[in-house]
mmCIF file of C-alpha atoms in Angstrom:
data_model
loop_
_atom_site.group_PDB
_atom_site.id
_atom_site.type_symbol
_atom_site.label_atom_id
_atom_site.label_comp_id
_atom_site.label_asym_id
_atom_site.label_seq_id
_atom_site.Cartn_x
_atom_site.Cartn_y
_atom_site.Cartn_z
ATOM 1 C CA ARG A 1 0.000 0.000 0.000
ATOM 2 C CA LYS A 2 1.315 3.444 -0.898
ATOM 3 C CA GLU A 3 1.979 5.781 1.991
ATOM 4 C CA VAL A 4 -0.049 8.581 0.418
ATOM 5 C CA GLU A 5 -2.665 7.670 -2.167
ATOM 6 C CA GLN A 6 -4.482 9.938 -4.559
ATOM 7 C CA ASP A 7 -6.717 9.475 -7.570
ATOM 8 C CA PRO A 8 -4.409 10.483 -10.451
ATOM 9 C CA GLY A 9 -7.265 11.890 -12.519
ATOM 10 C CA PRO A 10 -7.326 13.757 -14.773
ATOM 11 C CA PHE A 11 -10.337 15.683 -13.650
ATOM 12 C CA ASN A 12 -11.677 17.694 -16.585
ATOM 13 C CA VAL A 13 -14.157 20.327 -15.403
ATOM 14 C CA PRO A 14 -15.689 23.469 -16.905
ATOM 15 C CA GLU A 15 -14.988 26.903 -15.541
ATOM 16 C CA GLY A 16 -17.131 27.642 -12.521
ATOM 17 C CA ALA A 17 -17.456 24.025 -11.458
ATOM 18 C CA THR A 18 -16.768 22.697 -7.983
ATOM 19 C CA VAL A 19 -14.298 19.849 -7.797
ATOM 20 C CA ALA A 20 -13.097 17.723 -4.894
ATOM 21 C CA PHE A 21 -9.903 15.737 -4.492
ATOM 22 C CA ASN A 22 -9.353 13.008 -1.952
ATOM 23 C CA CYS A 23 -6.270 11.555 -0.391
ATOM 24 C CA THR A 24 -5.565 8.803 2.129
ATOM 25 C CA TYR A 25 -2.430 8.289 4.172
ATOM 26 C CA SER A 26 -1.211 5.105 5.767
ATOM 27 C CA ASN A 27 0.525 6.157 8.975
ATOM 28 C CA SER A 28 -1.802 7.324 11.705
ATOM 29 C CA ALA A 29 1.099 9.010 13.493
ATOM 30 C CA SER A 30 1.511 11.673 10.791
ATOM 31 C CA GLN A 31 1.026 15.138 12.240
ATOM 32 C CA SER A 32 1.360 17.612 9.383
ATOM 33 C CA PHE A 33 -0.720 17.704 6.247
ATOM 34 C CA PHE A 34 -0.538 19.871 3.178
ATOM 35 C CA TRP A 35 -1.841 20.412 -0.289
ATOM 36 C CA TYR A 36 0.736 21.535 -2.816
ATOM 37 C CA ARG A 37 0.131 22.637 -6.358
ATOM 38 C CA GLN A 38 2.533 21.747 -9.140
ATOM 39 C CA ASP A 39 2.368 23.237 -12.607
ATOM 40 C CA CYS A 40 3.845 21.375 -15.542
ATOM 41 C CA ARG A 41 7.647 21.286 -15.395
ATOM 42 C CA LYS A 42 7.713 23.489 -12.301
ATOM 43 C CA GLU A 43 8.422 22.989 -8.631
ATOM 44 C CA PRO A 44 5.615 22.330 -6.115
ATOM 45 C CA LYS A 45 4.194 25.339 -4.332
ATOM 46 C CA LEU A 46 2.306 25.207 -1.060
ATOM 47 C CA LEU A 47 -1.395 25.733 -1.563
ATOM 48 C CA MET A 48 -2.467 25.308 2.021
ATOM 49 C CA SER A 49 -1.798 23.436 5.213
ATOM 50 C CA VAL A 50 -4.580 21.210 6.464
ATOM 51 C CA TYR A 51 -5.785 21.422 10.042
ATOM 52 C CA SER A 52 -7.998 19.097 12.044
ATOM 53 C CA SER A 53 -10.723 21.702 12.260
ATOM 54 C CA GLY A 54 -10.733 22.198 8.518
ATOM 55 C CA ASN A 55 -9.633 25.404 6.892
ATOM 56 C CA GLU A 56 -10.632 27.627 4.044
ATOM 57 C CA ASP A 57 -8.678 30.019 1.873
ATOM 58 C CA GLY A 58 -10.860 31.792 -0.631
ATOM 59 C CA ARG A 59 -12.213 29.235 -3.068
ATOM 60 C CA PHE A 60 -10.206 26.412 -1.497
ATOM 61 C CA THR A 61 -11.333 24.327 1.462
ATOM 62 C CA ALA A 62 -9.286 21.565 3.052
ATOM 63 C CA GLN A 63 -10.568 18.935 5.439
ATOM 64 C CA LEU A 64 -8.787 16.354 7.561
ATOM 65 C CA ASN A 65 -10.331 13.226 9.053
ATOM 66 C CA ARG A 66 -7.762 11.650 11.341
ATOM 67 C CA ALA A 67 -9.939 8.668 12.213
ATOM 68 C CA SER A 68 -10.229 7.713 8.554
ATOM 69 C CA GLN A 69 -6.761 9.016 7.646
ATOM 70 C CA TYR A 70 -8.351 10.984 4.886
ATOM 71 C CA ILE A 71 -7.670 14.457 3.520
ATOM 72 C CA SER A 72 -9.727 16.386 1.021
ATOM 73 C CA LEU A 73 -9.458 19.535 -1.043
ATOM 74 C CA LEU A 74 -12.485 21.320 -2.441
ATOM 75 C CA ILE A 75 -12.140 23.953 -5.146
ATOM 76 C CA ARG A 76 -15.167 26.125 -5.819
ATOM 77 C CA ASP A 77 -15.816 28.275 -8.877
ATOM 78 C CA SER A 78 -12.930 26.725 -10.811
ATOM 79 C CA LYS A 79 -10.771 29.027 -12.913
ATOM 80 C CA LEU A 80 -8.707 28.186 -15.961
ATOM 81 C CA SER A 81 -5.652 29.078 -13.887
ATOM 82 C CA ASP A 82 -6.485 26.290 -11.424
ATOM 83 C CA SER A 83 -5.342 23.737 -14.018
ATOM 84 C CA ALA A 84 -2.414 21.951 -12.401
ATOM 85 C CA THR A 85 -1.499 18.844 -10.466
ATOM 86 C CA TYR A 86 -2.487 18.867 -6.811
ATOM 87 C CA LEU A 87 -0.207 16.972 -4.463
ATOM 88 C CA CYS A 88 -1.322 15.590 -1.133
ATOM 89 C CA VAL A 89 1.588 15.693 1.303
ATOM 90 C CA VAL A 90 2.060 14.406 4.838
ATOM 91 C CA ASN A 91 5.027 14.394 7.158
ATOM 92 C CA ASP A 92 6.883 11.157 7.758
ATOM 93 C CA PRO A 93 6.397 10.316 11.435
ATOM 94 C CA LEU A 94 9.080 7.668 11.319
ATOM 95 C CA ALA A 95 11.809 10.036 10.228
ATOM 96 C CA ASP A 96 14.333 11.541 12.611
ATOM 97 C CA ASN A 97 13.832 14.836 10.866
ATOM 98 C CA THR A 98 10.369 16.236 11.481
ATOM 99 C CA ASP A 99 10.524 18.169 8.228
ATOM 100 C CA LYS A 100 10.608 15.048 6.084
ATOM 101 C CA LEU A 101 7.595 14.862 3.797
ATOM 102 C CA ILE A 102 5.898 12.128 1.810
ATOM 103 C CA PHE A 103 4.250 13.126 -1.453
ATOM 104 C CA GLY A 104 1.288 11.576 -3.168
ATOM 105 C CA THR A 105 1.476 11.057 -6.913
ATOM 106 C CA GLY A 106 -0.864 13.975 -7.469
ATOM 107 C CA THR A 107 -4.261 14.560 -9.019
ATOM 108 C CA ARG A 108 -4.315 16.367 -12.305
ATOM 109 C CA LEU A 109 -6.977 19.015 -12.835
ATOM 110 C CA GLN A 110 -7.825 20.496 -16.204
ATOM 111 C CA VAL A 111 -10.325 23.346 -16.264
ATOM 112 C CA PHE A 112 -11.785 24.111 -19.689
ATOM 113 C CA PRO A 113 -13.639 27.229 -20.910
ATOM 114 C CA GLY B 1 7.769 33.041 1.931
ATOM 115 C CA ALA B 2 11.417 32.105 1.867
ATOM 116 C CA VAL B 3 13.262 31.873 -1.428
ATOM 117 C CA VAL B 4 15.285 28.897 -2.586
ATOM 118 C CA SER B 5 17.254 29.012 -5.805
ATOM 119 C CA GLN B 6 18.742 26.227 -7.883
ATOM 120 C CA HIS B 7 21.404 26.332 -10.524
ATOM 121 C CA PRO B 8 21.460 25.367 -13.291
ATOM 122 C CA SER B 9 17.798 25.269 -14.274
ATOM 123 C CA TRP B 10 18.534 22.753 -16.990
ATOM 124 C CA VAL B 11 21.560 20.815 -18.184
ATOM 125 C CA ILE B 12 22.281 18.461 -21.034
ATOM 126 C CA CYS B 13 25.355 16.301 -20.751
ATOM 127 C CA LYS B 14 27.004 13.279 -22.276
ATOM 128 C CA SER B 15 26.843 9.899 -20.629
ATOM 129 C CA GLY B 16 29.696 9.380 -18.182
ATOM 130 C CA THR B 17 30.122 12.998 -17.177
ATOM 131 C CA SER B 18 29.404 14.451 -13.746
ATOM 132 C CA VAL B 19 26.915 17.214 -13.107
ATOM 133 C CA LYS B 20 26.761 19.489 -10.075
ATOM 134 C CA ILE B 21 23.502 21.130 -8.996
ATOM 135 C CA GLU B 22 23.479 23.931 -6.444
ATOM 136 C CA CYS B 23 20.670 24.726 -4.052
ATOM 137 C CA ARG B 24 20.728 27.992 -2.126
ATOM 138 C CA SER B 25 18.459 29.451 0.519
ATOM 139 C CA LEU B 26 18.546 33.148 -0.267
ATOM 140 C CA ASP B 27 16.977 34.809 2.733
ATOM 141 C CA PHE B 28 17.157 32.293 5.545
ATOM 142 C CA GLN B 29 19.511 29.738 7.008
ATOM 143 C CA ALA B 30 18.700 26.115 6.346
ATOM 144 C CA THR B 31 20.321 23.503 8.538
ATOM 145 C CA THR B 32 18.490 20.865 6.551
ATOM 146 C CA MET B 33 17.795 20.660 2.855
ATOM 147 C CA PHE B 34 16.129 17.889 0.923
ATOM 148 C CA TRP B 35 16.878 16.562 -2.540
ATOM 149 C CA TYR B 36 14.090 15.052 -4.605
ATOM 150 C CA ARG B 37 13.867 13.463 -8.010
ATOM 151 C CA GLN B 38 10.763 13.412 -10.157
ATOM 152 C CA PHE B 39 10.312 11.307 -13.260
ATOM 153 C CA PRO B 40 7.558 12.175 -15.773
ATOM 154 C CA LYS B 41 4.046 11.583 -14.474
ATOM 155 C CA GLN B 42 5.394 10.419 -11.125
ATOM 156 C CA SER B 43 5.533 11.942 -7.680
ATOM 157 C CA LEU B 44 8.484 13.569 -6.009
ATOM 158 C CA MET B 45 10.724 10.935 -4.492
ATOM 159 C CA LEU B 46 13.038 11.942 -1.693
ATOM 160 C CA MET B 47 16.608 11.009 -2.480
ATOM 161 C CA ALA B 48 18.418 12.307 0.574
ATOM 162 C CA THR B 49 18.375 14.706 3.478
ATOM 163 C CA SER B 50 21.271 17.111 3.444
ATOM 164 C CA ASN B 51 22.515 18.197 6.868
ATOM 165 C CA GLU B 52 24.780 21.194 7.308
ATOM 166 C CA GLY B 53 28.165 20.156 8.575
ATOM 167 C CA SER B 54 27.506 16.435 8.520
ATOM 168 C CA LYS B 55 26.904 13.568 6.147
ATOM 169 C CA ALA B 56 23.729 13.354 4.160
ATOM 170 C CA THR B 57 21.122 10.735 4.969
ATOM 171 C CA TYR B 58 20.169 8.753 1.888
ATOM 172 C CA GLU B 59 16.888 7.022 1.228
ATOM 173 C CA GLN B 60 16.817 3.322 0.565
ATOM 174 C CA GLY B 61 17.863 2.500 -2.971
ATOM 175 C CA VAL B 62 19.734 5.753 -3.577
ATOM 176 C CA GLU B 63 23.452 5.233 -4.196
ATOM 177 C CA LYS B 64 25.416 7.620 -2.033
ATOM 178 C CA ASP B 65 28.549 7.205 -4.139
ATOM 179 C CA LYS B 66 26.671 8.184 -7.262
ATOM 180 C CA PHE B 67 24.731 11.107 -5.823
ATOM 181 C CA LEU B 68 27.227 13.115 -3.788
ATOM 182 C CA ILE B 69 25.758 15.685 -1.443
ATOM 183 C CA ASN B 70 27.667 18.443 0.246
ATOM 184 C CA HIS B 71 26.095 20.921 2.661
ATOM 185 C CA ALA B 72 29.038 23.109 3.530
ATOM 186 C CA SER B 73 27.134 26.154 4.754
ATOM 187 C CA LEU B 74 23.737 27.103 6.085
ATOM 188 C CA THR B 75 22.722 28.511 2.714
ATOM 189 C CA LEU B 76 24.198 26.082 0.204
ATOM 190 C CA SER B 77 23.790 22.399 -0.572
ATOM 191 C CA THR B 78 25.122 20.736 -3.707
ATOM 192 C CA LEU B 79 24.162 17.505 -5.413
ATOM 193 C CA THR B 80 26.655 15.959 -7.808
ATOM 194 C CA VAL B 81 25.450 13.244 -10.141
ATOM 195 C CA THR B 82 28.609 11.295 -10.907
ATOM 196 C CA SER B 83 29.093 9.359 -14.130
ATOM 197 C CA ALA B 84 25.615 10.250 -15.277
ATOM 198 C CA HIS B 85 23.719 7.845 -17.518
ATOM 199 C CA PRO B 86 20.521 8.316 -19.533
ATOM 200 C CA GLU B 87 18.464 6.700 -16.773
ATOM 201 C CA ASP B 88 19.539 9.557 -14.484
ATOM 202 C CA SER B 89 17.667 12.000 -16.695
ATOM 203 C CA SER B 90 15.049 13.539 -14.434
ATOM 204 C CA PHE B 91 13.811 16.659 -12.700
ATOM 205 C CA TYR B 92 15.874 17.279 -9.568
ATOM 206 C CA ILE B 93 14.358 19.561 -6.939
ATOM 207 C CA CYS B 94 15.751 20.750 -3.642
ATOM 208 C CA SER B 95 13.855 22.159 -0.718
ATOM 209 C CA ALA B 96 14.569 23.698 2.642
ATOM 210 C CA GLY B 97 12.510 23.778 5.791
ATOM 211 C CA SER B 98 12.382 26.565 8.267
ATOM 212 C CA GLY B 99 13.271 24.246 11.131
ATOM 213 C CA GLN B 100 10.365 25.058 13.430
ATOM 214 C CA GLY B 101 9.276 21.465 14.069
ATOM 215 C CA TYR B 102 5.957 20.038 12.955
ATOM 216 C CA SER B 103 3.761 21.867 10.496
ATOM 217 C CA ASN B 104 6.764 23.244 8.659
ATOM 218 C CA GLU B 105 6.398 24.486 5.165
ATOM 219 C CA GLN B 106 9.116 23.335 2.828
ATOM 220 C CA PHE B 107 10.318 25.903 0.342
ATOM 221 C CA PHE B 108 11.220 24.432 -3.002
ATOM 222 C CA GLY B 109 13.786 25.493 -5.505
ATOM 223 C CA PRO B 110 12.662 25.825 -9.125
ATOM 224 C CA GLY B 111 14.224 22.504 -10.052
ATOM 225 C CA THR B 112 16.936 21.366 -12.425
ATOM 226 C CA ARG B 113 16.047 19.369 -15.498
ATOM 227 C CA LEU B 114 18.853 16.962 -16.310
ATOM 228 C CA THR B 115 19.064 15.244 -19.670
ATOM 229 C CA VAL B 116 21.828 12.721 -20.176
ATOM 230 C CA LEU B 117 22.501 11.780 -23.783
#
């Protein structure tokens, strides 16, 4: 079983649509959770951290369910510029270094006019 | 956020040559930097953790004698791909954490695209 699993997509949605991505992680001891965005041939950029209480940043809402080891990202009112790959990321609780991260394979989103 | 630079942004080399990639934290000190590799349509895979002033910690399956890491200062880590072969062609990305414990953001460099002919 992969440590961080995501549906690879692609998700093809029209502008204005709402789209949701899901992610599961295998180690219940993970403490930090993130969504990163990666554009084609570019480095990942942090989209948002994910907190137990859920958090929202504009059109983006992230949820964490520790009991189910499940993380979600909801994008409302999709824009063409949202087209990218979205990476689910968790920290590695087994690592000596608390900064060590484990990346999912990403979910590709394509927003069309 | 903090800025991390990488140089070069892309490199094409002949098989058997060595390539050095630099990763710099421009506006903060990074005691730890991470080196990743990403093949097309795959996720980032951690290769090694670079520790300032000490030896790097390599992930399982990564040859330490082939991928030499040096972290000589708090703002610079280098990755040298020795005797590169076509299968080493990939996107190499470094990152640095702020060192505040859990819930750290990692700041990524723009990546280096290596093509070995």
